Coordinates of N, CA and C in Angstrom, one line a residue:
Chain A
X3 N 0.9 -1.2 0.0 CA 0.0 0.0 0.0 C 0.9 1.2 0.0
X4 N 0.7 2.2 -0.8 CA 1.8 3.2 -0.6 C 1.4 4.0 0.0
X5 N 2.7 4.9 0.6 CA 2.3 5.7 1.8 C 1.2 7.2 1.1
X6 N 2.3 7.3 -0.2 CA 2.0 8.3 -1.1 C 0.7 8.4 -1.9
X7 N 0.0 8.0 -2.0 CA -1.7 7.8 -1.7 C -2.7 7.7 -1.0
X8 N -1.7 7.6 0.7 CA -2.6 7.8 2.0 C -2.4 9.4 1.7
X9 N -1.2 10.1 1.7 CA -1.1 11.7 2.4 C -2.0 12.0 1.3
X10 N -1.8 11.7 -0.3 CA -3.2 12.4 -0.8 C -4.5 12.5 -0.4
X11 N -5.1 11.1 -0.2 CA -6.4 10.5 0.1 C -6.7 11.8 1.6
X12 N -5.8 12.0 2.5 CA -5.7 12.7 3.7 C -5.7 14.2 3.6
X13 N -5.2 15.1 2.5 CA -5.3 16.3 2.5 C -6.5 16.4 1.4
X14 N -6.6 15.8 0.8 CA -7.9 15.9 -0.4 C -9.8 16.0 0.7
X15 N -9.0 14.5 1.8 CA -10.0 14.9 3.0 C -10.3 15.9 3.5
X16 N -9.1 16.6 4.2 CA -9.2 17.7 5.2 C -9.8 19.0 4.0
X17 N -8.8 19.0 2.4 CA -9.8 20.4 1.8 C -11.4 20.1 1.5
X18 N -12.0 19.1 1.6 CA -13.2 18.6 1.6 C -13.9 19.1 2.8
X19 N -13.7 18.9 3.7 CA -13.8 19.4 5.2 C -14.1 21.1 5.0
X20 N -12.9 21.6 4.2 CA -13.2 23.2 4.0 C -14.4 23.6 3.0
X21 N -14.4 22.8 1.8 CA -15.9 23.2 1.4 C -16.8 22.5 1.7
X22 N -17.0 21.7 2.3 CA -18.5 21.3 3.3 C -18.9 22.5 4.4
X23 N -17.8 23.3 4.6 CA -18.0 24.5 6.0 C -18.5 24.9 5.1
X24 N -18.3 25.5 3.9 CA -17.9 26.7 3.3 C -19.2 26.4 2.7
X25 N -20.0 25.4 2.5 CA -21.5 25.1 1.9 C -22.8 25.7 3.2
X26 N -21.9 24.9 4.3 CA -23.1 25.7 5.2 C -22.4 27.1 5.5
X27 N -22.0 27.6 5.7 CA -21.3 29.0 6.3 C -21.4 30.3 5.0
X28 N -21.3 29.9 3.9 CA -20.8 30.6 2.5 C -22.3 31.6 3.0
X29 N -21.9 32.9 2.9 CA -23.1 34.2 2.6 C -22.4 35.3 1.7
X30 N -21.4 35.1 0.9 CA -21.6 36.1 -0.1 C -20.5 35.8 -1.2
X31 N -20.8 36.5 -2.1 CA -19.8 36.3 -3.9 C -18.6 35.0 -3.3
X32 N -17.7 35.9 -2.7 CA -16.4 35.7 -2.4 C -16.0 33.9 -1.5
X33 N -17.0 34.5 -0.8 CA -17.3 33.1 0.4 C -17.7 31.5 -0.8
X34 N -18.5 31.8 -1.7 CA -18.8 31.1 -2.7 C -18.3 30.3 -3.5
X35 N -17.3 31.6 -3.9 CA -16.4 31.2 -5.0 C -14.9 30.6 -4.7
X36 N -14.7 30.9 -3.0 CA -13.7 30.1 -2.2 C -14.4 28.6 -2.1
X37 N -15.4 28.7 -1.6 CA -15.7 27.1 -1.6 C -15.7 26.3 -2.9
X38 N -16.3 26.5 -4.1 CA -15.9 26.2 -5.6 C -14.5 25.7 -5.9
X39 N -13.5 26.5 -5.4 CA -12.3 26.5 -5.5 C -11.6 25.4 -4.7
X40 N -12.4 25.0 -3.8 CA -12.2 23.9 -2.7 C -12.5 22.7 -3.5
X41 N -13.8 23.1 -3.8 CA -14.4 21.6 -4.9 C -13.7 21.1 -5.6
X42 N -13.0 21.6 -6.3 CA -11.8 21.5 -7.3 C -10.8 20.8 -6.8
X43 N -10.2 21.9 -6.0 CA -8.8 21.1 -5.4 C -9.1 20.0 -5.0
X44 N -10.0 19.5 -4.0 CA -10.1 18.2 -3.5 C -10.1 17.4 -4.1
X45 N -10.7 17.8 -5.4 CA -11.2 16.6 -6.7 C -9.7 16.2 -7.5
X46 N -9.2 17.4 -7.5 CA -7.5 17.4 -8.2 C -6.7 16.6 -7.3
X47 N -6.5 16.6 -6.0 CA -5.6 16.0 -5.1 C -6.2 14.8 -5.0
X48 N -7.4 14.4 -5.1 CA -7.9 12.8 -4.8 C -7.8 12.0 -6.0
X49 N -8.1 12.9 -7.3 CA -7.7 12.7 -8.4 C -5.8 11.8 -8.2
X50 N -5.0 12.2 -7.6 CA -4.0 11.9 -7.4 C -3.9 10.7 -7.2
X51 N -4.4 10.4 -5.9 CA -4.6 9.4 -5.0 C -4.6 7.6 -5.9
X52 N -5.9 8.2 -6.9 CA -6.3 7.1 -7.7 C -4.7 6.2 -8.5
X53 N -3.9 7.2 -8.7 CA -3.1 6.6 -9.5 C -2.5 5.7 -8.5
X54 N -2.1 6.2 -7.4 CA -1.3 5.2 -6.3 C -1.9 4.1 -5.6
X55 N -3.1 4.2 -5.2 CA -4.1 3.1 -5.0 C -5.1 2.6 -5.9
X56 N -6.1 1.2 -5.3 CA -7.0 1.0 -5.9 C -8.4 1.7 -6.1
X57 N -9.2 1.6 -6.8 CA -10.4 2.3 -6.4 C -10.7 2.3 -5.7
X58 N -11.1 1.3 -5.3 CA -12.4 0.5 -4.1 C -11.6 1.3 -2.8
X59 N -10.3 0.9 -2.5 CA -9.3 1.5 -1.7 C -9.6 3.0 -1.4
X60 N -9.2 3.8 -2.3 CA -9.2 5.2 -2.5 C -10.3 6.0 -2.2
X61 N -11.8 5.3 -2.7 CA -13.1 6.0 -2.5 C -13.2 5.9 -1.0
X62 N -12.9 4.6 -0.5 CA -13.2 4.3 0.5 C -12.4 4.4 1.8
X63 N -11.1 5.1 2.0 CA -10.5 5.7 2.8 C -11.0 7.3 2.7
X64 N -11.3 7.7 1.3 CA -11.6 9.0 1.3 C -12.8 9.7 2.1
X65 N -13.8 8.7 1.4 CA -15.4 8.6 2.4 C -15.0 8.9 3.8
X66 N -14.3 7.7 4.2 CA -13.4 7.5 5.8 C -13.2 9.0 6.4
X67 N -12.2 9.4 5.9 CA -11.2 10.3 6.0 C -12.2 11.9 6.4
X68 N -13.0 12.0 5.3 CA -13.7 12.7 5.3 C -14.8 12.8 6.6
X69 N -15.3 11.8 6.9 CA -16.2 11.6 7.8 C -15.4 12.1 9.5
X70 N -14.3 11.3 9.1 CA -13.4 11.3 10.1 C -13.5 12.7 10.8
X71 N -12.7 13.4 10.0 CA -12.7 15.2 10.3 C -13.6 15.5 10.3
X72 N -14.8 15.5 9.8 CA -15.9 16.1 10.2 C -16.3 15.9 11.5
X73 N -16.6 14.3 11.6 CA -16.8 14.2 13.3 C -16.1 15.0 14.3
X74 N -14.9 14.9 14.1 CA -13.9 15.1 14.9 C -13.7 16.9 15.1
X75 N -14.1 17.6 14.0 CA -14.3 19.0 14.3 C -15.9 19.2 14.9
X76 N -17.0 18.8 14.7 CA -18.0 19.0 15.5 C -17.5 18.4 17.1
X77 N -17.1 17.8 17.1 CA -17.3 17.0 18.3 C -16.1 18.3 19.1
X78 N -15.1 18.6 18.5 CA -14.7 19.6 19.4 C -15.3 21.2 19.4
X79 N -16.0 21.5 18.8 CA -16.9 22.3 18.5 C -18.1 21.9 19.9
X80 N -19.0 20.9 20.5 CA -19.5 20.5 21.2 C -18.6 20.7 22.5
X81 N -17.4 19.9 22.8 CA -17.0 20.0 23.9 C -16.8 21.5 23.9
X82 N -16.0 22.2 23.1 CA -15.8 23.8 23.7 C -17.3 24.8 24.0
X83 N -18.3 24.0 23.7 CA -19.6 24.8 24.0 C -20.2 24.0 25.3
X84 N -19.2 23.2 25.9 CA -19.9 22.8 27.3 C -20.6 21.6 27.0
X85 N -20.3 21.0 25.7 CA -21.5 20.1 25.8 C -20.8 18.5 25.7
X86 N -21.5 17.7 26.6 CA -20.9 16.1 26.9 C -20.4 15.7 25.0
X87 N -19.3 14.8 25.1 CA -19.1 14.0 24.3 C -19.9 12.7 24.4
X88 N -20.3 12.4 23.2 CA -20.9 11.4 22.6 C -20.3 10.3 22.5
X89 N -20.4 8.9 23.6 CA -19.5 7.6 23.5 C -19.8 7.3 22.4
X90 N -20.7 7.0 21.5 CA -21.4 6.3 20.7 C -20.4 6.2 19.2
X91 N -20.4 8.6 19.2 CA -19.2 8.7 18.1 C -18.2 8.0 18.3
X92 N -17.4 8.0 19.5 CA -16.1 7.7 19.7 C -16.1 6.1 19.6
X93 N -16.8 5.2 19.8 CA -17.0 4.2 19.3 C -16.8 3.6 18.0
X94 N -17.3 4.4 17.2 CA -17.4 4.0 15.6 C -16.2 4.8 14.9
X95 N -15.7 6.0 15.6 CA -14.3 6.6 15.2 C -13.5 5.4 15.1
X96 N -13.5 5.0 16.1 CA -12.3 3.5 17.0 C -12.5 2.9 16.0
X97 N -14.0 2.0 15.7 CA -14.0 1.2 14.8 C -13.6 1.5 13.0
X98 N -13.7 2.8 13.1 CA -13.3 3.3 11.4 C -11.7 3.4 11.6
X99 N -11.3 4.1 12.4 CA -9.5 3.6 12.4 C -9.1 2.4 12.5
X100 N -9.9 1.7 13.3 CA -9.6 -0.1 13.0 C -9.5 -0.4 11.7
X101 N -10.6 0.1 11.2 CA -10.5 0.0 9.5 C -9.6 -0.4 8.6
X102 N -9.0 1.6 8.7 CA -8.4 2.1 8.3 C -6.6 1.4 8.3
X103 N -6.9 1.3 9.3 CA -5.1 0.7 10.2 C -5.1 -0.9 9.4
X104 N -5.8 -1.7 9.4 CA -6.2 -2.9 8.8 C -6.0 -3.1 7.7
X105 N -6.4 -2.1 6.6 CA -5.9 -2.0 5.3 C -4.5 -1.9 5.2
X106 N -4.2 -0.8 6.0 CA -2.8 -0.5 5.6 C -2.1 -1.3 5.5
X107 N -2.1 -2.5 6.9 CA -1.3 -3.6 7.0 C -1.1 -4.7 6.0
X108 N -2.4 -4.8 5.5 CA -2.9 -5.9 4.7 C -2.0 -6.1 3.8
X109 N -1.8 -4.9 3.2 CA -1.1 -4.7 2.1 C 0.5 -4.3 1.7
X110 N 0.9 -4.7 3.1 CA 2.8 -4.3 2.9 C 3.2 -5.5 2.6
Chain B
X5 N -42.3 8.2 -2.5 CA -41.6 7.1 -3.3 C -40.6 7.9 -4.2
X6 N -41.1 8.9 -4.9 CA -40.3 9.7 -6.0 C -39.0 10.6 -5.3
X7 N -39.3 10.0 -3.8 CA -37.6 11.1 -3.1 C -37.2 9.7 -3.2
X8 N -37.4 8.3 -2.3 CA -36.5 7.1 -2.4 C -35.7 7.1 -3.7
X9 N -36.6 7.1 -5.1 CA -36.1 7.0 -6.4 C -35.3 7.6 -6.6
X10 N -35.6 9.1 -6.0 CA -34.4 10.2 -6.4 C -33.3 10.0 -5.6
X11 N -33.2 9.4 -4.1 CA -32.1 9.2 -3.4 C -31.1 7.9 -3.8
X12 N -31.9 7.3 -4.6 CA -31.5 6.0 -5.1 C -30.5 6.2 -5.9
X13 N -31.2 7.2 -7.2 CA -30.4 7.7 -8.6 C -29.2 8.8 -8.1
X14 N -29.1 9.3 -6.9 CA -28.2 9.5 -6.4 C -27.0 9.1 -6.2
X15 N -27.3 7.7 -5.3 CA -26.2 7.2 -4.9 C -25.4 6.9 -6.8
X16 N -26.2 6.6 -7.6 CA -25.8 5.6 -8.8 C -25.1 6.7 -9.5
X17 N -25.4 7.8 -9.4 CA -25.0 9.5 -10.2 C -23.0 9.5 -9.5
X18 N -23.7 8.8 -7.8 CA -22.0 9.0 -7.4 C -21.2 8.1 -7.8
X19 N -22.1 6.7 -7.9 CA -21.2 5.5 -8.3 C -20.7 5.9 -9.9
X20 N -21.2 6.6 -10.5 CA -20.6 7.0 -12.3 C -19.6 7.8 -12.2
X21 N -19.9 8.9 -11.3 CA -19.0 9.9 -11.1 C -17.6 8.8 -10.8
X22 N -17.5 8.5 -9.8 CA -16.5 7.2 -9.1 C -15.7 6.7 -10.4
X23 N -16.8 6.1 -11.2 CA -16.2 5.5 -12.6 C -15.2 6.8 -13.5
X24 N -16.0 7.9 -13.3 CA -15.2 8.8 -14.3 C -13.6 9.3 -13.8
X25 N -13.5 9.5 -12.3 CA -12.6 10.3 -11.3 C -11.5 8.6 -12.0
X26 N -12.0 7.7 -11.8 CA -11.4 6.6 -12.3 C -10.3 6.5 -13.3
X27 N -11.1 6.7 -14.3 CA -10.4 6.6 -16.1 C -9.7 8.2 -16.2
X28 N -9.8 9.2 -15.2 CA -9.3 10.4 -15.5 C -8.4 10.2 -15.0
X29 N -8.3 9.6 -13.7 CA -6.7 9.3 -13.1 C -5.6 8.9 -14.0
X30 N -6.2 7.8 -15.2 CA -4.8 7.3 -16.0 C -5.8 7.8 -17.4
X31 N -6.5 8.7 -18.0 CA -6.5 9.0 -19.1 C -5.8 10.3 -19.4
X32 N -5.5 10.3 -20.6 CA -4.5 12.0 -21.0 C -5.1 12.1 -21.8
X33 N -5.0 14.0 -21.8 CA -5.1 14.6 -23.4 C -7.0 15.1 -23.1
X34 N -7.5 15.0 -24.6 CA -8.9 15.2 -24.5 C -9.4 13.9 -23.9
X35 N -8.9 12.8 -23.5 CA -10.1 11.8 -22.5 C -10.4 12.5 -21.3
X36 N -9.3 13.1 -20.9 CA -8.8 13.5 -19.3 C -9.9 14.9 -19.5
X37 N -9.9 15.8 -20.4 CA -10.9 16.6 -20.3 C -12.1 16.4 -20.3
X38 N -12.5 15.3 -20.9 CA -14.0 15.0 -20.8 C -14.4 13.9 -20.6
X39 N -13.4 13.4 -19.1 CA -13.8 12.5 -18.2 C -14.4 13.2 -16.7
X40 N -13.1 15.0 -17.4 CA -13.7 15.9 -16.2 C -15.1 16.5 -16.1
X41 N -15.3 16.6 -17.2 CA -16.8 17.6 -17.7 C -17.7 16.4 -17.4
X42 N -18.0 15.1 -17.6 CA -18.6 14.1 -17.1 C -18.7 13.9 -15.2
X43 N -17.2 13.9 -15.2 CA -17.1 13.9 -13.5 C -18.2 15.2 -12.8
X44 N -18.0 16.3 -13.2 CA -18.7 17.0 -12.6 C -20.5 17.3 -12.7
X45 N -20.4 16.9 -14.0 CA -21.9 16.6 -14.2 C -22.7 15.4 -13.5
X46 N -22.0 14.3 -13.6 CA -21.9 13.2 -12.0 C -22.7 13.7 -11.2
X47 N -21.1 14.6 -10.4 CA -21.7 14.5 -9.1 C -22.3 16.3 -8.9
X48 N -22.3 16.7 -9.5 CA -23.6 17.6 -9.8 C -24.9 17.2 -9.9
X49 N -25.3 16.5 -10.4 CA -26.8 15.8 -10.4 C -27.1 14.8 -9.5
X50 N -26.0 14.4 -8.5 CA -26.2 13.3 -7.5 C -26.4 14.6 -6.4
X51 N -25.7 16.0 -6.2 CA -26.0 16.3 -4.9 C -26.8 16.8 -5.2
X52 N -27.6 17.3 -6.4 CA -29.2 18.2 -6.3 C -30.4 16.9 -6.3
X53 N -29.9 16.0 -6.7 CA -30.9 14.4 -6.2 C -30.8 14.8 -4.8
X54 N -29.8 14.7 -4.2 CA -29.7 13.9 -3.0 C -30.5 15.5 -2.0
X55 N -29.9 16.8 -2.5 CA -30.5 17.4 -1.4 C -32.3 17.5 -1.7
X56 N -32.5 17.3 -2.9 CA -34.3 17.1 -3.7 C -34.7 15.9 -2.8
X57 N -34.2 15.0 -2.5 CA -34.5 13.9 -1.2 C -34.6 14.5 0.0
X58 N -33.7 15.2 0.6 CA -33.6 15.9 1.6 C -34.9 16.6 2.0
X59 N -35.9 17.0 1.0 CA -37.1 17.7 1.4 C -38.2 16.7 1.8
X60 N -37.6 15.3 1.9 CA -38.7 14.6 2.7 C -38.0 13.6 3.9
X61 N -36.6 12.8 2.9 CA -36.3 12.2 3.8 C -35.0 13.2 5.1
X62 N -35.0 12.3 6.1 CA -34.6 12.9 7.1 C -33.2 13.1 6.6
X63 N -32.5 14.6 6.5 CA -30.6 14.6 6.4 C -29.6 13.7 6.9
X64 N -29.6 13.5 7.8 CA -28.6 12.4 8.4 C -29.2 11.0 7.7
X65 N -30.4 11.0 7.2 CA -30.7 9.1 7.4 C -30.2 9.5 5.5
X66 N -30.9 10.5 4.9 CA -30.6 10.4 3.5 C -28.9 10.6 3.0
X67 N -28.2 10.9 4.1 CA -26.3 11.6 3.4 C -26.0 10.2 3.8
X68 N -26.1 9.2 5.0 CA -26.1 7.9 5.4 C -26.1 7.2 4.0
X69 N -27.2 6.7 3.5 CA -27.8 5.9 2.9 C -27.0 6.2 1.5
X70 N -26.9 7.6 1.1 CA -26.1 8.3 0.1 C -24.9 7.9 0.0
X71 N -24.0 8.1 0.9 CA -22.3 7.6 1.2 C -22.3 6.0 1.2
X72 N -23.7 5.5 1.6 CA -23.5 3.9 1.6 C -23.4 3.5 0.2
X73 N -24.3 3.6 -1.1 CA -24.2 3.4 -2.0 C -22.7 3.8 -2.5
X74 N -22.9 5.0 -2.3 CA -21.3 5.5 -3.3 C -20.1 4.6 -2.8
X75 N -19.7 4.3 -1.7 CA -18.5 3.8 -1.0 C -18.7 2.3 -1.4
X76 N -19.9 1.6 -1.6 CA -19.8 0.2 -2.0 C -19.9 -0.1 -3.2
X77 N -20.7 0.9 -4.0 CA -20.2 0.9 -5.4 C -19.0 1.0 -6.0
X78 N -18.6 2.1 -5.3 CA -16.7 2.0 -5.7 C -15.6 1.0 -5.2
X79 N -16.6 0.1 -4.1 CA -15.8 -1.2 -4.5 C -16.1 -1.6 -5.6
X80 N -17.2 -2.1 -6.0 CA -17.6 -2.9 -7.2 C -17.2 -2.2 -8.5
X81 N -16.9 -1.3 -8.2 CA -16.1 -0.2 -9.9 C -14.4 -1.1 -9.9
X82 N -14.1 -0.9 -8.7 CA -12.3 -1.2 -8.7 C -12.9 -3.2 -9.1
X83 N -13.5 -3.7 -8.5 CA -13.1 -5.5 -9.5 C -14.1 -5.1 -10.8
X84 N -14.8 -4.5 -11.4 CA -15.4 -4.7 -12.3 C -14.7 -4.1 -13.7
X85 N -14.2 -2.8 -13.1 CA -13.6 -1.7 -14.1 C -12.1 -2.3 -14.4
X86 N -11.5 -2.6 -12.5 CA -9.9 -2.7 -13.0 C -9.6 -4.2 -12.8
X87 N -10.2 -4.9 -12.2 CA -9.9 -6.3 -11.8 C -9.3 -6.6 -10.3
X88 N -9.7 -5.6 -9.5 CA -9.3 -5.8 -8.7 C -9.3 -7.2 -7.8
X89 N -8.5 -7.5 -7.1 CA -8.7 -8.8 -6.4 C -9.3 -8.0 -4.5
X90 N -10.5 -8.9 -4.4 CA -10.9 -8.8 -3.0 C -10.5 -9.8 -2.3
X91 N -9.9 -9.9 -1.3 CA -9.4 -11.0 -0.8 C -10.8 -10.3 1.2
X92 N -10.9 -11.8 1.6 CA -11.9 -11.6 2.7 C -12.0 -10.8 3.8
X93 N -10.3 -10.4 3.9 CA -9.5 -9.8 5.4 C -9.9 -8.1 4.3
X94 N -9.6 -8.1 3.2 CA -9.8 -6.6 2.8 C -11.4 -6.1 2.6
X95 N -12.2 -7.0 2.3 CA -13.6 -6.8 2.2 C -14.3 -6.3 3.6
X96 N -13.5 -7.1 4.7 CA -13.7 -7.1 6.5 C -13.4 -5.6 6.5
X97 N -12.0 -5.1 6.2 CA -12.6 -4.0 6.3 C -12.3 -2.6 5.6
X98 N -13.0 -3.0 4.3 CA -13.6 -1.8 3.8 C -15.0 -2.1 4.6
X99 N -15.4 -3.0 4.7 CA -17.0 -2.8 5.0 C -17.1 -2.4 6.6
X100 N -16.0 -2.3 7.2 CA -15.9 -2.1 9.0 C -15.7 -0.2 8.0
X101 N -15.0 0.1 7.2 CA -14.7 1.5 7.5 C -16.3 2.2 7.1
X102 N -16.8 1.3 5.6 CA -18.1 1.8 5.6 C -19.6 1.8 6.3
X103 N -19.2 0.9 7.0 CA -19.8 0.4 8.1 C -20.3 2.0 9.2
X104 N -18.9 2.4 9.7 CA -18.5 3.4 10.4 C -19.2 4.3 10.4
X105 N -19.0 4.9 8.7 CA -18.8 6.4 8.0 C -20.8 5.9 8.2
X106 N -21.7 5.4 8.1 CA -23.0 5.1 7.9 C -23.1 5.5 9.2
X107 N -22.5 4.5 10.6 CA -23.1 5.3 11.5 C -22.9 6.1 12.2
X108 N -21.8 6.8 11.9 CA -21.6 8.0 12.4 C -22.3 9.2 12.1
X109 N -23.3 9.2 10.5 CA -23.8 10.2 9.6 C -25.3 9.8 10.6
X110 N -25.6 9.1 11.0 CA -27.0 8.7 11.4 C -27.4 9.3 12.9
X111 N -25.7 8.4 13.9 CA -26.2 9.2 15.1 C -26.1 11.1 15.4

């Protein structure tokens, strides 16, 4: 499994992360056309990814990856507003880096 | 019924998309440009399905159900498209990661 396909699959996530904010948060021209610009990159840098991994592989760490960060910035977003963490998330986090960690191995 | 259908034709808009991001990876020249202009049209018409679902079914249960299709169809793209070999221990877990990503969009 090459490493150089995870670090794509991984920042293609995180700019993903920026235009999903940027879908709910965007209120004018500029805010818009940054998110767009997001769309793109993510698509170009995952686009990457493909050539170093498999599909199945690639969609599917991406999905991951993506989810990942999402959770993981609400949930700190939650605790800094006082509010309990959710065992349930942290549960299926665990089990999605089990996942994650599992492939990796599989394949050296 | 006409939002399930739409949420259905969704998921299948992402599984095409999947296919296109695919052949763009290793196509050059004009394939690579209008693997792009396809790619976006994709998944352009999967998120205005998917949020046109949204106006009945519930958002967490419909982006759920959404991600499920796309992430198991792009297994089925990699052995169909490229020949991928699934072996039991990799199937365990891509389906533990998509497993996850499903319930973590729900709770």
């Amino acid at each position: 499994m090459s490493n150089k396909g995870f670090v794509f699959v991984i920042i293609g996530a995180i700019v993903e992360c920026g235009w999903a904010y940027g879908l709910k948060h965007a209120n004018s021209n500029l805010e818009y056309g940054i998110t767009a610009l997001l769309v793109c990159a993510s698509f170009f840098i995952f686009m990457q990814a493909f050539k170093y991994l498999p599909a199945s592989v690639a969609y599917t760490l991406f999905v991951g990856f993506g989810a990942f960060f999402i959770v993981l910035a609400e949930m700190a977003t939650d605790y800094y507003n006082g509010n309990e963490i959710n065992l349930l998330r942290v549960f299926f986090i665990a089990t999605l880096l089990a996942g994650v960690f599992g492939l990796k191995r599989l394949e050296k | 019924m006409i939002y399930i259908a739409a949420l259905l034709l969704a998921g299948l808009c992402e599984v095409v998309g999947v296919i296109f991001l695919n052949n763009m990876a290793k196509a050059k020249g004009v394939k690579k440009a209008a693997s792009f202009i396809f790619l976006v049209a994709t998944f352009a018409s999967s998120l205005s399905l998917l949020s046109y679902s949204m106006n009945v079914i519930a958002m967490s249960v419909a982006y759920a159900i959404w991600t499920g299709i796309g992430a198991v169809g792009a297994v089925f793209v990699g052995v169909f498209f490229n020949h991928e070999k699934l072996s039991p221990k990799k199937c365990f877990y891509l389906f533990l990661i998509i497993f996850s990503v499903i319930m973590l969009k729900i709770i």
